[in-house]
Amino acid sequence: MKRLVLSLAILGGIFTACNNGISEKEQTAKASEILSAYPNATVEVKDGTAHVMGTFSSEEEKKTALSAVGTVEGVKDVMDMAVVSADGKPVENIADAMHIHHNQEKVKTALENFPSVSVEVINNEITLTGNVSATQEKRINEIIKEYKFPIHNNLVVK
């Protein structure tokens, strides 16, 4: 019995040390307080990762919120599961939002060799923005035509 109590005490100490002394519930509460300025956004902290979900009215607003959530004590990473809706209205179907976000990540990965291209979700559509050469645009169009979901191309050819 003494060994069990001692083992539990040691494990509890290790857990507290690994968690920087702040529980996931406290981390979620602090991150939620930060996001209170964004009524259509929520957050949950699990294993040191803050999962931010919901809708922001601009990409800049979303980046600001994600950065702020990353300052919460004990948060090691921020998972961006949020979308941008120009009208600021929340996305009605979270499953759709998650699907869009997943597709956005696929396109970001495929276009990682084009640093001037941003891949954003605007009005629930994957949208490409940035300045590219004609050669780059041709290559990008070849890459994105392989996807079975719509991608809005707002690239500027210079």
Coordinates of C-alpha atoms in Angstrom, one line a residue:
M1 CA 0.0 0.0 0.0
K2 CA 2.8 2.4 0.9
R3 CA 4.5 1.6 -2.4
L4 CA 1.2 2.4 -4.3
V5 CA 0.9 5.8 -2.5
L6 CA 4.5 6.6 -3.1
S7 CA 4.2 5.6 -6.8
L8 CA 1.1 7.8 -7.2
A9 CA 2.8 10.7 -5.5
I10 CA 5.8 10.4 -7.8
L11 CA 3.6 10.2 -10.9
G12 CA 1.6 13.1 -9.7
G13 CA 4.8 15.1 -9.2
I14 CA 6.0 14.2 -12.7
F15 CA 2.6 15.1 -14.2
T16 CA 2.6 18.5 -12.5
A17 CA 6.2 19.2 -13.5
C18 CA 5.4 18.2 -17.1
N19 CA 2.3 20.3 -17.1
N20 CA 4.1 23.4 -15.7
G21 CA 1.8 23.4 -12.7
I22 CA -1.3 24.5 -14.6
S23 CA -4.1 22.0 -15.4
E24 CA -5.7 21.7 -18.9
K25 CA -8.9 23.0 -17.4
E26 CA -7.1 26.2 -16.2
Q27 CA -5.3 26.5 -19.6
T28 CA -8.6 26.2 -21.4
A29 CA -10.2 28.8 -19.1
K30 CA -7.3 31.2 -19.7
A31 CA -7.4 30.7 -23.5
S32 CA -11.2 31.0 -23.5
E33 CA -10.8 34.3 -21.7
I34 CA -8.4 35.5 -24.4
L35 CA -10.9 34.5 -27.1
S36 CA -13.8 36.2 -25.4
A37 CA -13.3 39.1 -27.8
Y38 CA -14.2 36.7 -30.6
P39 CA -17.7 35.4 -29.9
N40 CA -17.7 32.8 -32.6
A41 CA -14.5 31.2 -31.5
T42 CA -13.8 28.5 -28.9
V43 CA -10.7 26.7 -27.6
E44 CA -9.9 23.5 -25.8
V45 CA -6.4 22.6 -24.5
K46 CA -5.4 19.0 -24.6
D47 CA -1.9 17.7 -23.9
G48 CA -0.4 21.1 -24.2
T49 CA -2.0 21.9 -27.6
A50 CA -4.7 24.5 -27.8
H51 CA -7.3 23.6 -30.4
V52 CA -8.9 26.8 -31.7
M53 CA -12.2 26.4 -33.5
G54 CA -14.9 28.7 -34.9
T55 CA -15.1 31.7 -37.2
F56 CA -13.1 34.9 -37.5
S57 CA -14.0 37.9 -39.7
S58 CA -10.5 38.2 -41.2
E59 CA -7.3 36.3 -41.5
E60 CA -5.5 39.0 -39.5
E61 CA -8.0 38.7 -36.7
K62 CA -7.5 34.9 -36.6
K63 CA -3.7 35.2 -36.6
T64 CA -3.9 37.7 -33.7
A65 CA -6.1 35.4 -31.7
L66 CA -4.0 32.3 -32.4
S67 CA -0.9 34.1 -31.3
A68 CA -2.5 35.3 -28.1
V69 CA -3.7 31.8 -27.2
G70 CA -0.1 30.6 -27.7
T71 CA 1.0 32.8 -24.8
V72 CA -1.1 30.8 -22.2
E73 CA 1.2 29.2 -19.7
G74 CA 1.8 25.5 -20.5
V75 CA 0.5 25.8 -24.1
K76 CA 3.2 24.4 -26.4
D77 CA 1.3 24.4 -29.7
V78 CA -1.8 26.0 -31.2
M79 CA -3.9 23.9 -33.7
D80 CA -5.7 26.2 -36.1
M81 CA -9.1 24.6 -36.7
A82 CA -10.8 27.9 -37.3
V83 CA -12.1 29.5 -40.5
V84 CA -12.5 33.0 -41.9
S85 CA -15.9 34.3 -42.9
A86 CA -15.8 37.8 -44.4
D87 CA -19.3 38.5 -43.0
G88 CA -18.2 37.4 -39.6
K89 CA -21.1 34.9 -39.3
P90 CA -20.3 31.5 -37.7
V91 CA -20.0 28.5 -39.9
E92 CA -23.2 26.5 -39.4
N93 CA -21.8 23.1 -39.8
I94 CA -18.6 22.3 -37.9
A95 CA -18.0 19.1 -39.9
D96 CA -18.0 21.2 -43.1
A97 CA -15.5 23.6 -41.4
M98 CA -13.2 20.8 -40.4
H99 CA -13.4 19.3 -43.9
I100 CA -12.5 22.7 -45.4
H101 CA -9.6 23.1 -43.0
H102 CA -8.3 19.7 -43.8
N103 CA -8.4 20.5 -47.5
Q104 CA -6.7 23.8 -46.8
E105 CA -3.8 22.0 -45.2
K106 CA -3.5 19.7 -48.2
V107 CA -3.3 22.6 -50.6
K108 CA -0.8 24.4 -48.3
T109 CA 1.4 21.4 -48.3
A110 CA 1.2 21.0 -52.1
L111 CA 2.1 24.7 -52.6
E112 CA 4.8 25.0 -50.0
N113 CA 7.4 25.6 -52.7
F114 CA 5.6 28.9 -53.6
P115 CA 6.3 31.1 -50.6
S116 CA 4.5 34.1 -52.1
V117 CA 1.2 32.2 -52.2
S118 CA -1.2 32.2 -49.2
V119 CA -3.8 29.6 -48.8
E120 CA -6.7 30.9 -46.8
V121 CA -10.3 30.0 -46.1
I122 CA -12.5 33.0 -47.0
N123 CA -16.3 32.7 -46.9
N124 CA -15.9 28.9 -46.5
E125 CA -13.9 28.6 -49.7
I126 CA -10.2 27.8 -50.1
T127 CA -8.7 30.8 -51.7
L128 CA -5.2 31.4 -53.1
T129 CA -3.7 34.9 -52.9
G130 CA -0.3 36.4 -53.7
N131 CA 1.9 37.5 -56.5
V132 CA 3.4 34.9 -58.9
S133 CA 5.1 34.7 -62.3
A134 CA 3.2 33.3 -65.3
T135 CA 5.3 30.2 -65.1
Q136 CA 4.5 29.8 -61.4
E137 CA 0.8 30.3 -62.1
K138 CA 0.9 27.6 -64.7
R139 CA 2.5 25.1 -62.4
I140 CA 0.1 26.1 -59.5
N141 CA -2.9 25.5 -61.8
E142 CA -1.5 22.1 -62.7
I143 CA -1.2 21.2 -59.0
I144 CA -4.6 22.5 -57.9
K145 CA -6.6 20.9 -60.8
E146 CA -5.8 17.5 -59.2
Y147 CA -8.1 18.3 -56.3
K148 CA -11.7 17.4 -56.4
F149 CA -12.9 20.4 -54.3
P150 CA -13.2 24.0 -55.4
I151 CA -10.2 26.3 -55.0
H152 CA -10.7 30.0 -55.7
N153 CA -7.7 31.5 -57.4
N154 CA -7.0 35.2 -56.6
L155 CA -3.4 35.1 -57.6
V156 CA -1.9 38.1 -59.3
V157 CA 0.5 37.4 -62.2
K158 CA 3.3 39.9 -62.4

